[in-house]
Coordinates of C-alpha atoms in Angstrom, one line a residue:
X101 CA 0.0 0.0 0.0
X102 CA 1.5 3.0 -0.5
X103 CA 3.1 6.0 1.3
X104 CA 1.0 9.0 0.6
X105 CA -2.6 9.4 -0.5
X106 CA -1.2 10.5 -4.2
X107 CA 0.6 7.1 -4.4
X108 CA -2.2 5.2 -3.4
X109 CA -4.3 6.9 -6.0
X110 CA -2.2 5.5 -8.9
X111 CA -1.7 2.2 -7.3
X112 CA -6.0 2.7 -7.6
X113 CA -6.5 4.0 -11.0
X114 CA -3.5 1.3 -12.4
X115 CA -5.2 -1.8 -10.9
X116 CA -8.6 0.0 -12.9
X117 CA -7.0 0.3 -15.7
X118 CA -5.2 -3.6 -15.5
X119 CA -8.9 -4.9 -14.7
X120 CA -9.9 -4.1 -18.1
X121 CA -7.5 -6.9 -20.1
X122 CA -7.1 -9.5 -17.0
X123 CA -9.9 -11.7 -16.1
X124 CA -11.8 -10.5 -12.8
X125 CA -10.9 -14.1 -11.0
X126 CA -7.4 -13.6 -11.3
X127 CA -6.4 -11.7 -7.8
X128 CA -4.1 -9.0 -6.8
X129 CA -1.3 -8.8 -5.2
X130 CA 0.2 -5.5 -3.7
X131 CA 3.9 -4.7 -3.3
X132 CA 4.9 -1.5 -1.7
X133 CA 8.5 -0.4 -2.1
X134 CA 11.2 1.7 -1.1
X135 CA 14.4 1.9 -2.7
X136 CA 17.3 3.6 -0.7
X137 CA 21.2 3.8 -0.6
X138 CA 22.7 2.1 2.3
X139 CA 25.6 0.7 4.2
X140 CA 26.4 -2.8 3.7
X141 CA 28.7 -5.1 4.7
X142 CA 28.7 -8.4 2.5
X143 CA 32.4 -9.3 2.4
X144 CA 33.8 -7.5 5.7
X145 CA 33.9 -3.9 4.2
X146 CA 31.5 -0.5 4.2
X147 CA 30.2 -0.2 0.9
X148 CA 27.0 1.7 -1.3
X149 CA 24.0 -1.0 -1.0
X150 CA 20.8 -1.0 -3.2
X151 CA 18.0 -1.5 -0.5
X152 CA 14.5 -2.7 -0.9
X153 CA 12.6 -1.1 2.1
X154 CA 15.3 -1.5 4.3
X155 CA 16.5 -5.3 2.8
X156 CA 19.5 -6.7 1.2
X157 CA 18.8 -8.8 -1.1
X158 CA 15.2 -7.7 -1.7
X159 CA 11.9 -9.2 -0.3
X160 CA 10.8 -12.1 -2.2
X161 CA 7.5 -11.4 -4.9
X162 CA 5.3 -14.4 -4.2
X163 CA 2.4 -15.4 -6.7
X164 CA 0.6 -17.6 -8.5
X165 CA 0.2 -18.6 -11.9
X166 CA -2.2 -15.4 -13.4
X167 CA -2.0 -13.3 -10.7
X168 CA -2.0 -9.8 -11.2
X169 CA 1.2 -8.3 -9.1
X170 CA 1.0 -4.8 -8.4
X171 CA 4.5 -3.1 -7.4
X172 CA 4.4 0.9 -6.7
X173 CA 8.4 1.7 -6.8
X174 CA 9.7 4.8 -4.4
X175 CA 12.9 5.7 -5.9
X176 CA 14.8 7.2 -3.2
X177 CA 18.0 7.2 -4.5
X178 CA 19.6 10.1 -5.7
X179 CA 19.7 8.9 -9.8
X180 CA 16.7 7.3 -11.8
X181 CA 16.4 3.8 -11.3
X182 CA 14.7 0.5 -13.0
X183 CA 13.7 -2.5 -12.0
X184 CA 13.3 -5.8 -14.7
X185 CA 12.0 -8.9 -13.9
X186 CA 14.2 -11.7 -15.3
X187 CA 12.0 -14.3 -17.0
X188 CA 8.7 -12.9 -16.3
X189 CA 7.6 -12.9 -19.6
X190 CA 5.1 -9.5 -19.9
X191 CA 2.3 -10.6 -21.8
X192 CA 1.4 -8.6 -24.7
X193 CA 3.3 -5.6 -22.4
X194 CA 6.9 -5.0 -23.2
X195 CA 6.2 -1.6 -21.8
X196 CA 6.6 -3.1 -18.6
X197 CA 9.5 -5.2 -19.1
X198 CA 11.7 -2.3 -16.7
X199 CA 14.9 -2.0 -19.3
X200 CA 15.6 1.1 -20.8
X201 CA 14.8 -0.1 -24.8
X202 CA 11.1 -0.1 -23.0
X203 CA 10.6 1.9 -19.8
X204 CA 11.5 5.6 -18.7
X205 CA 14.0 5.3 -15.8
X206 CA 11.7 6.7 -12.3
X207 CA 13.4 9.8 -11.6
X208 CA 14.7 10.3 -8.1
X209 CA 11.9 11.0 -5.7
X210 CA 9.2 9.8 -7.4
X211 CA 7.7 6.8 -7.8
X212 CA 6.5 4.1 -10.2
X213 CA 3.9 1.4 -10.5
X214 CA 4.6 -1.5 -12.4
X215 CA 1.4 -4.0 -13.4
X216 CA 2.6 -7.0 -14.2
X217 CA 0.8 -10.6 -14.6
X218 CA 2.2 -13.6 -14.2
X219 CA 0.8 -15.0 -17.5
X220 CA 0.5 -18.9 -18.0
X221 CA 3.8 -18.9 -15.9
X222 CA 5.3 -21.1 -13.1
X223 CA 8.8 -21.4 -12.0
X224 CA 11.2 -19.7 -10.3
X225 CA 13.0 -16.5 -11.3
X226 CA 14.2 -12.6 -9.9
X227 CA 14.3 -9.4 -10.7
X228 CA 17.2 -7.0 -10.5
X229 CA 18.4 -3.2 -11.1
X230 CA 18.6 -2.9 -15.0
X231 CA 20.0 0.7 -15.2
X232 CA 23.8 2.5 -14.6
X233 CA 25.7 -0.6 -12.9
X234 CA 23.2 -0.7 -10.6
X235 CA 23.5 -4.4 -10.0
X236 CA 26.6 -4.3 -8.8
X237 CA 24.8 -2.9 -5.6
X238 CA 21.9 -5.2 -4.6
X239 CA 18.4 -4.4 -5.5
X240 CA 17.5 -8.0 -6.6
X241 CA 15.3 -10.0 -5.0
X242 CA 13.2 -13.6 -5.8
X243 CA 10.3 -14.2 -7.8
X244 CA 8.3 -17.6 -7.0
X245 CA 5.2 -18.4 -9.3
X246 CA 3.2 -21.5 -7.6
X247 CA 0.9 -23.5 -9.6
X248 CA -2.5 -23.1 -9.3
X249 CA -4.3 -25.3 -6.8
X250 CA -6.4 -27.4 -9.3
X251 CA -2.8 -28.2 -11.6
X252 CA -1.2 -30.8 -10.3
X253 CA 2.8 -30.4 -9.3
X254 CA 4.9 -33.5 -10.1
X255 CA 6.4 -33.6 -6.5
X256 CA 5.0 -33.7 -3.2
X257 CA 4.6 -30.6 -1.4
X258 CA 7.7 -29.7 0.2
X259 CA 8.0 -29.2 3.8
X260 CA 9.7 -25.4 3.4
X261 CA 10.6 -23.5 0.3
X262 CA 13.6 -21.4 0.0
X263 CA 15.1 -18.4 -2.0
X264 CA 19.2 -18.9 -2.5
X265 CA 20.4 -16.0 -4.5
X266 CA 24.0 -16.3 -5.3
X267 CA 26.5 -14.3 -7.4
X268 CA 30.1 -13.5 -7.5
X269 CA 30.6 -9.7 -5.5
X270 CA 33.4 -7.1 -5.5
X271 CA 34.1 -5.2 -2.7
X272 CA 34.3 -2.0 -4.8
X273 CA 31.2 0.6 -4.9
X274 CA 29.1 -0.2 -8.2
X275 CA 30.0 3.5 -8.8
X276 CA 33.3 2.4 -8.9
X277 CA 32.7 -0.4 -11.0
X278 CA 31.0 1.6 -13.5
X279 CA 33.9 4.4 -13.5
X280 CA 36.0 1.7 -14.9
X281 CA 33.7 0.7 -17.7
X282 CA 33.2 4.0 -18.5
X283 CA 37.0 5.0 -19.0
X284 CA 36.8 1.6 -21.9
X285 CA 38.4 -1.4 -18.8
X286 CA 37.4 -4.3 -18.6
X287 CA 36.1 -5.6 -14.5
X288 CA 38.6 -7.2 -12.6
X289 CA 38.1 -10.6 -11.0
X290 CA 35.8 -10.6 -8.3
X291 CA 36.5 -10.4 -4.7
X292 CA 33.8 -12.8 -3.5
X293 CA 30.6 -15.1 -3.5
X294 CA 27.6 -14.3 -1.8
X295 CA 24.7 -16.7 -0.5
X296 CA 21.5 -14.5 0.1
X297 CA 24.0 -11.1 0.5
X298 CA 26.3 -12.8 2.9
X299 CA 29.7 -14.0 2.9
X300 CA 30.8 -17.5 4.3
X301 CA 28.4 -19.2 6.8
X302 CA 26.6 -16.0 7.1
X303 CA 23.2 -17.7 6.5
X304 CA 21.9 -20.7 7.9
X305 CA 18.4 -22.9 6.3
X306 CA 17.2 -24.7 8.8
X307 CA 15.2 -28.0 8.4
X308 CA 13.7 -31.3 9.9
X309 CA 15.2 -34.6 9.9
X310 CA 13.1 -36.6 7.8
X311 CA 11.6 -33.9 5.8
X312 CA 12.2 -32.8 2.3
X313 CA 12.6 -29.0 1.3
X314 CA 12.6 -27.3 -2.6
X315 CA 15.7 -24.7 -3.0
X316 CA 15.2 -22.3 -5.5
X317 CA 18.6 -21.2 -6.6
X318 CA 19.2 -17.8 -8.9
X319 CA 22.7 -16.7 -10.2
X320 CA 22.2 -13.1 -9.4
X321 CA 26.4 -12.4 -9.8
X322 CA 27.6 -10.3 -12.8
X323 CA 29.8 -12.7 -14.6
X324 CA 30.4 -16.4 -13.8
X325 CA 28.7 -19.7 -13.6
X326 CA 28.9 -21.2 -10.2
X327 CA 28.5 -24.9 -8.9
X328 CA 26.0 -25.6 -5.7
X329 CA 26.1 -28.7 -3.7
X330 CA 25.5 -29.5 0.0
X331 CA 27.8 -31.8 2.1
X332 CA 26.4 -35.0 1.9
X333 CA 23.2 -34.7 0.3
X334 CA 21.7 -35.2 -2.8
X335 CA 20.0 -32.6 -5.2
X336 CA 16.9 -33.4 -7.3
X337 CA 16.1 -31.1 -10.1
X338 CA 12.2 -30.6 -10.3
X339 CA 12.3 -27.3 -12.5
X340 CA 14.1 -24.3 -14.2
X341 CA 12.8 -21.3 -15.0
X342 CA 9.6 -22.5 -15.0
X343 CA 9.4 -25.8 -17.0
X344 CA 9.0 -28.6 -15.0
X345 CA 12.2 -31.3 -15.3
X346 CA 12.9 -34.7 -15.2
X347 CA 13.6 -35.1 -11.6
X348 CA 17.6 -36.3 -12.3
X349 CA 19.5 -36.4 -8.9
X350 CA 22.8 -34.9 -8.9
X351 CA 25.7 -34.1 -6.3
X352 CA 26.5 -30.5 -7.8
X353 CA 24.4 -28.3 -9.8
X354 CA 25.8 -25.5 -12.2
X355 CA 24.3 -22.4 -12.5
X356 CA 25.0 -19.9 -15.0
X357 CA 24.8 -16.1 -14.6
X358 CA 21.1 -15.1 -15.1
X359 CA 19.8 -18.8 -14.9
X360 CA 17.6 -19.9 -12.1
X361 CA 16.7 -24.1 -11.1
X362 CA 14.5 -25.5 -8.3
X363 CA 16.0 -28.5 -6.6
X364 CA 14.7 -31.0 -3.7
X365 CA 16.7 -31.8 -0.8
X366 CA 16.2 -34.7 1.4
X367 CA 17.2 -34.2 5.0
X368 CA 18.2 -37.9 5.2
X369 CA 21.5 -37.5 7.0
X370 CA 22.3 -37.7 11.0
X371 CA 21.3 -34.7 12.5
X372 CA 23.7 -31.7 12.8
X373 CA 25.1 -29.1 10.5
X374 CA 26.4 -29.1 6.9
X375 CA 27.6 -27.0 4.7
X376 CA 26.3 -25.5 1.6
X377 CA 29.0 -24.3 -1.0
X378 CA 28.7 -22.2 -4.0
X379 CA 32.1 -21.7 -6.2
X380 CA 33.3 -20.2 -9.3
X381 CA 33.3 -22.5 -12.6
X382 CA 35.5 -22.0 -15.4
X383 CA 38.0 -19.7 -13.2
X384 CA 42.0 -20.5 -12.7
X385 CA 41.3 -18.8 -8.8
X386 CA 38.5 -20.8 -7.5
X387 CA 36.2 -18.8 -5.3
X388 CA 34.0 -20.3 -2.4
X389 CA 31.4 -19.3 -0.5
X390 CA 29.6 -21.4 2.2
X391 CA 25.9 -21.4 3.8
X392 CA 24.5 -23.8 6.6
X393 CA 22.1 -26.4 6.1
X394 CA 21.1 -26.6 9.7
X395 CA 18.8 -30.0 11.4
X396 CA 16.7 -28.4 13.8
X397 CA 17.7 -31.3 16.7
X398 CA 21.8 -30.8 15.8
X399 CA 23.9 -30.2 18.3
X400 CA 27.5 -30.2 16.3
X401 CA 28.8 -27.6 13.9
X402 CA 30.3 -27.7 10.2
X403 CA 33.8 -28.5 10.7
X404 CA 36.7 -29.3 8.0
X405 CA 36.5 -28.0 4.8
X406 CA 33.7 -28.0 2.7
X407 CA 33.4 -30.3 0.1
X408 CA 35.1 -29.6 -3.4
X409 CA 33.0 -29.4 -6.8
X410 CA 34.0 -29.3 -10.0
X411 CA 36.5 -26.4 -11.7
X412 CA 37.3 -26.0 -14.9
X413 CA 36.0 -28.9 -16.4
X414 CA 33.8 -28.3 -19.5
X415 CA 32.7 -31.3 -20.4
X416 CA 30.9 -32.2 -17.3
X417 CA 28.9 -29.2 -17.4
X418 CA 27.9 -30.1 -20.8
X419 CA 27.0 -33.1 -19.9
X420 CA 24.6 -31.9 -17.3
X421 CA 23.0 -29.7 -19.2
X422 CA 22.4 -32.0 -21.8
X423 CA 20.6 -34.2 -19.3
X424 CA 18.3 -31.5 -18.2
X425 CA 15.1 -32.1 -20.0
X426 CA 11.5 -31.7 -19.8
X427 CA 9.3 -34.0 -17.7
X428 CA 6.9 -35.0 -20.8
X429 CA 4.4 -36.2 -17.6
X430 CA 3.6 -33.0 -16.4
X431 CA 1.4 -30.0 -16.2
X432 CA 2.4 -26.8 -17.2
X433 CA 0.7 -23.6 -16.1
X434 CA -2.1 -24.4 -17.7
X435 CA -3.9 -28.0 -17.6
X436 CA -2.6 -29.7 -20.6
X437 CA 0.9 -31.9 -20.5
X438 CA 4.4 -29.7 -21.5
X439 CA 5.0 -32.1 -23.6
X440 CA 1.2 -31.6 -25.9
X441 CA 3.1 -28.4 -27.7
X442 CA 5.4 -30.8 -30.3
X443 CA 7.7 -28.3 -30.8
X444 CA 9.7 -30.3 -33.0
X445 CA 7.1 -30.8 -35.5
X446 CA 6.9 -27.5 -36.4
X447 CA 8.9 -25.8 -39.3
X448 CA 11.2 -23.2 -38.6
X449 CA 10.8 -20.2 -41.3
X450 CA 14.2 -18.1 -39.9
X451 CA 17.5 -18.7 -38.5
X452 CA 18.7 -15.9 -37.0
X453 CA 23.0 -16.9 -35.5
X454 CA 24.4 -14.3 -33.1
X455 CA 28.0 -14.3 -32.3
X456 CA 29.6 -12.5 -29.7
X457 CA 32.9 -10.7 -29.9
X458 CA 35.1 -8.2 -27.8
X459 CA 37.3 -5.5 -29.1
X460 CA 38.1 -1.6 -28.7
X461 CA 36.2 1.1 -30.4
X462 CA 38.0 4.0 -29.9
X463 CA 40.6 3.1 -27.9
X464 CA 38.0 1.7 -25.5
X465 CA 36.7 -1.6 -24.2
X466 CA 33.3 -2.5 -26.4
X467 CA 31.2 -5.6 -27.1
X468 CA 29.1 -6.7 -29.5
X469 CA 26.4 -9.3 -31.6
X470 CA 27.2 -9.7 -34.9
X471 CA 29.7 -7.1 -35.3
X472 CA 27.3 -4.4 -33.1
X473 CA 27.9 -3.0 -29.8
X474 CA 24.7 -1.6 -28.9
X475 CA 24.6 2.4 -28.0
X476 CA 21.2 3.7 -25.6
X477 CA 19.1 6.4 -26.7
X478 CA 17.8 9.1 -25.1
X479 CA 14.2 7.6 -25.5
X480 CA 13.0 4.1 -24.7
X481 CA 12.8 2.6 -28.0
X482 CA 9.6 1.0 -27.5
X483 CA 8.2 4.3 -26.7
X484 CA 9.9 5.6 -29.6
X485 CA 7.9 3.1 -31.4
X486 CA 4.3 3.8 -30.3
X487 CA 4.6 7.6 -30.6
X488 CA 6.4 6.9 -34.1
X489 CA 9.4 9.2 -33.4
X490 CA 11.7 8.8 -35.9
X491 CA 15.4 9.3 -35.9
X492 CA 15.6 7.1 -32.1
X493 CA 16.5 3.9 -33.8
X494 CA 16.9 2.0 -37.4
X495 CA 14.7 -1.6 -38.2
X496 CA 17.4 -3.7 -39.4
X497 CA 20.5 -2.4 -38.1
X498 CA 21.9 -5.4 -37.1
X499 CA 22.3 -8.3 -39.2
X500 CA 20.3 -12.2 -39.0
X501 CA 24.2 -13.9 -39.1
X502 CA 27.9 -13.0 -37.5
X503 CA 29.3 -10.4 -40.3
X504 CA 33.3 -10.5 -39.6
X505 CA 33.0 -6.9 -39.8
X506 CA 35.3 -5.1 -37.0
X507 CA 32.9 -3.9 -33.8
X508 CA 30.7 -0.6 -34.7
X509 CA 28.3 1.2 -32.5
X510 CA 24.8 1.7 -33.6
X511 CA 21.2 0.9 -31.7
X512 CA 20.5 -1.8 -33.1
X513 CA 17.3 -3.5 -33.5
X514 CA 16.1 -6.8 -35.4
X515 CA 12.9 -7.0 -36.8
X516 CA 10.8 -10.1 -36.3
X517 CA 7.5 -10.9 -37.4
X518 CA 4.3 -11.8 -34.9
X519 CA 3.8 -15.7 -34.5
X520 CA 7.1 -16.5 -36.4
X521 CA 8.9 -19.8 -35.0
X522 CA 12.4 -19.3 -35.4
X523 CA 15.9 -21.0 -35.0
X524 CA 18.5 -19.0 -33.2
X525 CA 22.0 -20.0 -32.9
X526 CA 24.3 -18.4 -30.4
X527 CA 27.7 -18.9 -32.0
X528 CA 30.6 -18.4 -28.7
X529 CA 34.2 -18.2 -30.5
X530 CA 35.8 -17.2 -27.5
X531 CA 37.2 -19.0 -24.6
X532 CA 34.6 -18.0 -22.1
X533 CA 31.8 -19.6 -21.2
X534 CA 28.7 -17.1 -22.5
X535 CA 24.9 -16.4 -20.9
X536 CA 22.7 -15.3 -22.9
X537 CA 18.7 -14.3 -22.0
X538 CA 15.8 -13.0 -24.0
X539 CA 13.0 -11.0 -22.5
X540 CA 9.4 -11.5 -22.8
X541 CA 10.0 -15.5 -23.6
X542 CA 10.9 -18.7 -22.8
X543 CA 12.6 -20.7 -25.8
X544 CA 13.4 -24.4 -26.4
X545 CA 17.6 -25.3 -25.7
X546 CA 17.2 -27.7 -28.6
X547 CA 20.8 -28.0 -29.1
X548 CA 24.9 -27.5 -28.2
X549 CA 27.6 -28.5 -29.0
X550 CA 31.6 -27.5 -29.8
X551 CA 33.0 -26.6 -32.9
X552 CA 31.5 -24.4 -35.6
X553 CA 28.0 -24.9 -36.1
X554 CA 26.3 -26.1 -39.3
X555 CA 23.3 -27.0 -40.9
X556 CA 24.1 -30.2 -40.2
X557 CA 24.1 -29.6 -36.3
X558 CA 20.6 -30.2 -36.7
X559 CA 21.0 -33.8 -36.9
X560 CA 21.6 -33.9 -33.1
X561 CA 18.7 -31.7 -31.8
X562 CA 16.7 -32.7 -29.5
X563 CA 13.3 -32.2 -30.5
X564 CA 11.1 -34.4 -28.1
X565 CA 11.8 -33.0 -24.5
X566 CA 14.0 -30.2 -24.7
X567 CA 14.1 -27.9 -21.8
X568 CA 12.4 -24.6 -22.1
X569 CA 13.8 -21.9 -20.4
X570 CA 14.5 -18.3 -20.9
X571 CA 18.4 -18.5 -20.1
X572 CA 21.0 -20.6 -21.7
X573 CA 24.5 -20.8 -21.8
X574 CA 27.4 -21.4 -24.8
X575 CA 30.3 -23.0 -23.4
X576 CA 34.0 -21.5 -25.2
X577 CA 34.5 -21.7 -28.6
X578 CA 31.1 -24.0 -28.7
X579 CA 27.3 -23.0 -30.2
X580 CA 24.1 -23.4 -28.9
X581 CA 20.2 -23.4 -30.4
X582 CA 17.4 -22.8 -29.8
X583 CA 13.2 -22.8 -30.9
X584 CA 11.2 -19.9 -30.2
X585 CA 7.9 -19.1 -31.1
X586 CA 7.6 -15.3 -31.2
X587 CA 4.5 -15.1 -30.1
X588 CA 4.4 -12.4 -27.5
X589 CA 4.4 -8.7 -29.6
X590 CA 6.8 -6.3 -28.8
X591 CA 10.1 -4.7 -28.2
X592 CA 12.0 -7.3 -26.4
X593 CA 15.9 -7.2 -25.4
X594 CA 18.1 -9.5 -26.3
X595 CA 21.6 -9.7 -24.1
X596 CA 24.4 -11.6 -22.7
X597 CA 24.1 -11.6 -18.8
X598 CA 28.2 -10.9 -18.5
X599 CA 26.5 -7.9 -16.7
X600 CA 30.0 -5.6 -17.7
X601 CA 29.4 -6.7 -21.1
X602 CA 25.9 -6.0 -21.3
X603 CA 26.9 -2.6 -20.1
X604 CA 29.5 -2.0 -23.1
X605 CA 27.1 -3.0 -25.9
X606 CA 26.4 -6.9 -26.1
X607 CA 22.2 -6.6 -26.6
X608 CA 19.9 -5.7 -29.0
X609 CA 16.3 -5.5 -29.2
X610 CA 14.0 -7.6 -30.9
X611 CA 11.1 -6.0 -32.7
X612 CA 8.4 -9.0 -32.7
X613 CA 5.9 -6.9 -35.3
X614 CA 2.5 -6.8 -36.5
X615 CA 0.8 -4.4 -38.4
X616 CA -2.6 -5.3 -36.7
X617 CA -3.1 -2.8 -33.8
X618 CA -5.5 -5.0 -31.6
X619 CA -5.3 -5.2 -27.6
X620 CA -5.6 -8.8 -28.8
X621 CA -2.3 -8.9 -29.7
X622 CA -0.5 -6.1 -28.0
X623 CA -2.0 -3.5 -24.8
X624 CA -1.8 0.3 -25.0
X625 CA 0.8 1.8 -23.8
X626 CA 0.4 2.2 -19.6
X627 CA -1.9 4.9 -19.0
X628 CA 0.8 5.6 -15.9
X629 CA 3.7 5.2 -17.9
X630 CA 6.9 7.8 -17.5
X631 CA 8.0 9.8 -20.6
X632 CA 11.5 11.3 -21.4
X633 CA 13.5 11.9 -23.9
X634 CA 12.0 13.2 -27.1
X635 CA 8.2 11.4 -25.8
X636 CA 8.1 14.3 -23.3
X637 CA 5.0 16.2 -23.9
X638 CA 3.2 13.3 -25.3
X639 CA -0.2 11.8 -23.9
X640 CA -0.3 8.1 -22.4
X641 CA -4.3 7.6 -22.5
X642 CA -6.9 9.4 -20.1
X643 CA -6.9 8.0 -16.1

């Protein structure tokens, strides 16, 4: 609810004006929040923290499958600020999606009411600070989507259901941080992992012996995968990012940057306290960070060194990803089997390959898709869009396929057309392991592999039970594809979650298009929406 009587009157005349496209059974839910500056402390040392009213990480959005989530935004801070909500997939609303290609930054002091629904959707996901280097200072927090009550969930009900957000940290200022990208640097290693914004066995989960509890892991960090395991137990993976899995059991789990997995932990053991480790993948300095997994009737401490995980070993990650597939036997978010959609049966009409590439433009540090590294505007391009301003960005200024041209700066913005299904190959020639994400969908990981890819990389798809998800990695020097049907209108971004390469140009937008203006396909611009840039002075619709 919020603070004054004027917020409370847009939080009113926003849930009117959501009424008219959701249906009047799906309820509400209210979020009230203040974002601030503040002292934190996550490693040992003072710096500038992104709270939510007061938190670090942020409170938790808890829903269900159609809610309608209401979330008035106080910016406090003394710069504009937005907030995006990684893998929510905005309906028919890119306008809400919270990155600057579709939403005004809220200026400091005022505030901001997103609508969002949570659309045919299950899983587990978060949201995060998508403007400046903001996430390099907190302002992330959970998003859980149950199942409604009448869909069944493969998997008993679990006695306790947790949110582990875990990233790699630096103890420098994200001001800091920024500073460095700007001058054209690249980020140093990081100094740190965090579980839940604390540093090693500064949070505890506490269970029961006997009971069984579903973890719902996020890689919130700004560059690199990480492995999860707990000392002696075993971790069954029930779902990521909202598909429903094959419920594999595995020792560790990798989690990429951006990607989120539910797993179920038995607390089978003798009672007393073990750890919980997260560490760097892929890294020649191994970073570790530990959390307690606590038995209510324990009496003895973690002692000894937490168990080791795996380091640098590719093909073991591939391997587990590769065994992560959809669980044919379930329900979706809607009553029907995952498996009823026969994705694989369905012609592709477009391949669209995207290869990534670092280089200097200028003397400085850029990176790029297909030869672009992406430059912001001082209007939201989607906005740019509706109001037809021209001159904001080009159609077309990126190409369908990796050019070999040297790195350029441009806006740059794919067209797509409504209802397409589409191939997309994310081509990696580097020796880092790459994360990439797409907005406003989840897409089909149909295939990777190493190597160059071909045409005749289609012969190993998987198209039966591929996972859907809105997150995938390319391991180095490897490709990976992937089915997507672009049915959700809009303006949608595109971008590798290597959050300092995101920052220096590695995104684009996707312009899924149809010349059919119908709230059917697409809703009106918010009639609370912020303008700037060259859409100041323009109309929304009447409150």
């Amino acid at each position: 609810m919020a603070k004054s009587a004027e917020s409370a009157l847009v939080v009113v005349l926003c849930c009117i004006s959501v009424a008219v496209f959701t249906a009047a059974d799906d309820p509400y839910r209210f979020f009230d929040w203040n974002v601030t500056f503040g002292d934190i402390f996550p490693l040992g040392v003072k710096q500038q923290g992104i709270l939510i009213n007061g938190q670090f990480p942020g409170p938790d959005v808890y829903s269900v499958t159609n809610d309608n989530v209401i979330v008035n935004v106080h910016n406090s801070l003394t710069e504009p600020f937005l907030i995006s909500w990684n893998g929510v997939q905005q309906r028919r609303n890119s306008f809400e999606d919270g990155v600057f290609g579709t939403t005004c930054p809220i200026p400091p002091g005022r505030n901001f009411t997103y609508i969002l629904q949570m659309k045919d959707q299950i899983g587990s996901f978060f949201y995060f600070p998508s403007l400046a280097f903001h996430k390099a200072a907190g302002g992330f927090g959970g998003i859980r989507i149950l199942s409604r009550p009448l869909i069944p969930v493969p998997f008993d009900t679990p006695a306790g259901d947790f949110t582990l957000l875990v990233g790699d940290w630096y103890k420098a200022n994200h001001t800091d941080l920024k500073a460095r990208l700007d001058k054209g640097k690249k980020l140093p290693f990081p100094d740190g992992v965090l579980i839940n914004g604390r540093g090693s066995n500064g949070y505890t989960v506490t269970v029961e012996q006997g009971k069984t509890y579903r973890l719902r892991i996020s890689n919130v960090g700004l560059e690199h995968s990480l492995n999860f395991r707990i000392e002696g137990h075993k971790l069954t993976l029930v779902e990521v990012e909202g598909t429903h899995t094959l419920q594999t059991t595995y020792t560790s789990v990798d989690v990429h940057v951006g990607q989120s997995v539910s797993v179920l932990v038995a607390a089978d053991q003798p009672p007393k306290d073990y750890y919980i480790v997260v560490s760097t993948r892929f890294t020649v300095t191994v970073l570790t960070s530990t959390a307690v997994l606590h038995y209510s009737n324990s009496n003895q401490p973690v002692s000894g060194p937490p168990p080791s995980g795996p380091t640098v070993e590719i093909d073991w990650s591939l391997n587990q990803a590769r065994s992560i597939r959809t669980n044919l036997t379930a329900s979706g978010p809607r009553p029907n089997p995952q498996g009823s959609y026969h994705y694989g049966l369905i012609n592709t009409s477009r391949t669209i390959r995207l290869g990534s590439s670092a280089g200097l433009v200028n003397g400085k540090q850029r990176y790029a898709v297909n030869s672009v590294s992406f430059i912001s505007q001082d209007t939201p391009l989607k906005i740019a869009d509706y109001f037809n301003i021209s001159g904001v960005f080009r159609v077309g200024s990126i190409s369908d396929y990796p050019t070999g041209k040297p790195i350029y700066l441009d806006t740059s913005v794919m067209p797509a057309d409504y209802r397409a299904f589409v191939e997309i190959v994310f081509e990696n020639k580097e020796s880092i392991v790459q994360t990439w994400h797409m907005d406003g969908y989840s897409f089909w990981v149909v295939g990777m592999d190493g190597g160059e890819w071909s045409p005749a990389s289609r012969n190993g798809y998987n198209l039966r039970d591929a996972v859907s998800r809105c997150t995938t990695q390319v391991y180095p020097r490897s490709w990976t594809a992937i089915y997507i049907a672009l049915d959700n209108k809009g303006m949608w971004n595109v971008r590798t979650e290597f959050w300092g390469r995101q920052y220096l140009g590695q995104q684009f937008y996707l312009r899924v298009y149809s010349p059919v203006q119908s709230i059917r396909d697409e809703y009106p611009i918010p009639k609370n929406a912020l303008l700037c840039g060259r859409a100041v002075g323009r109309r929304t619709r009447p409150l």
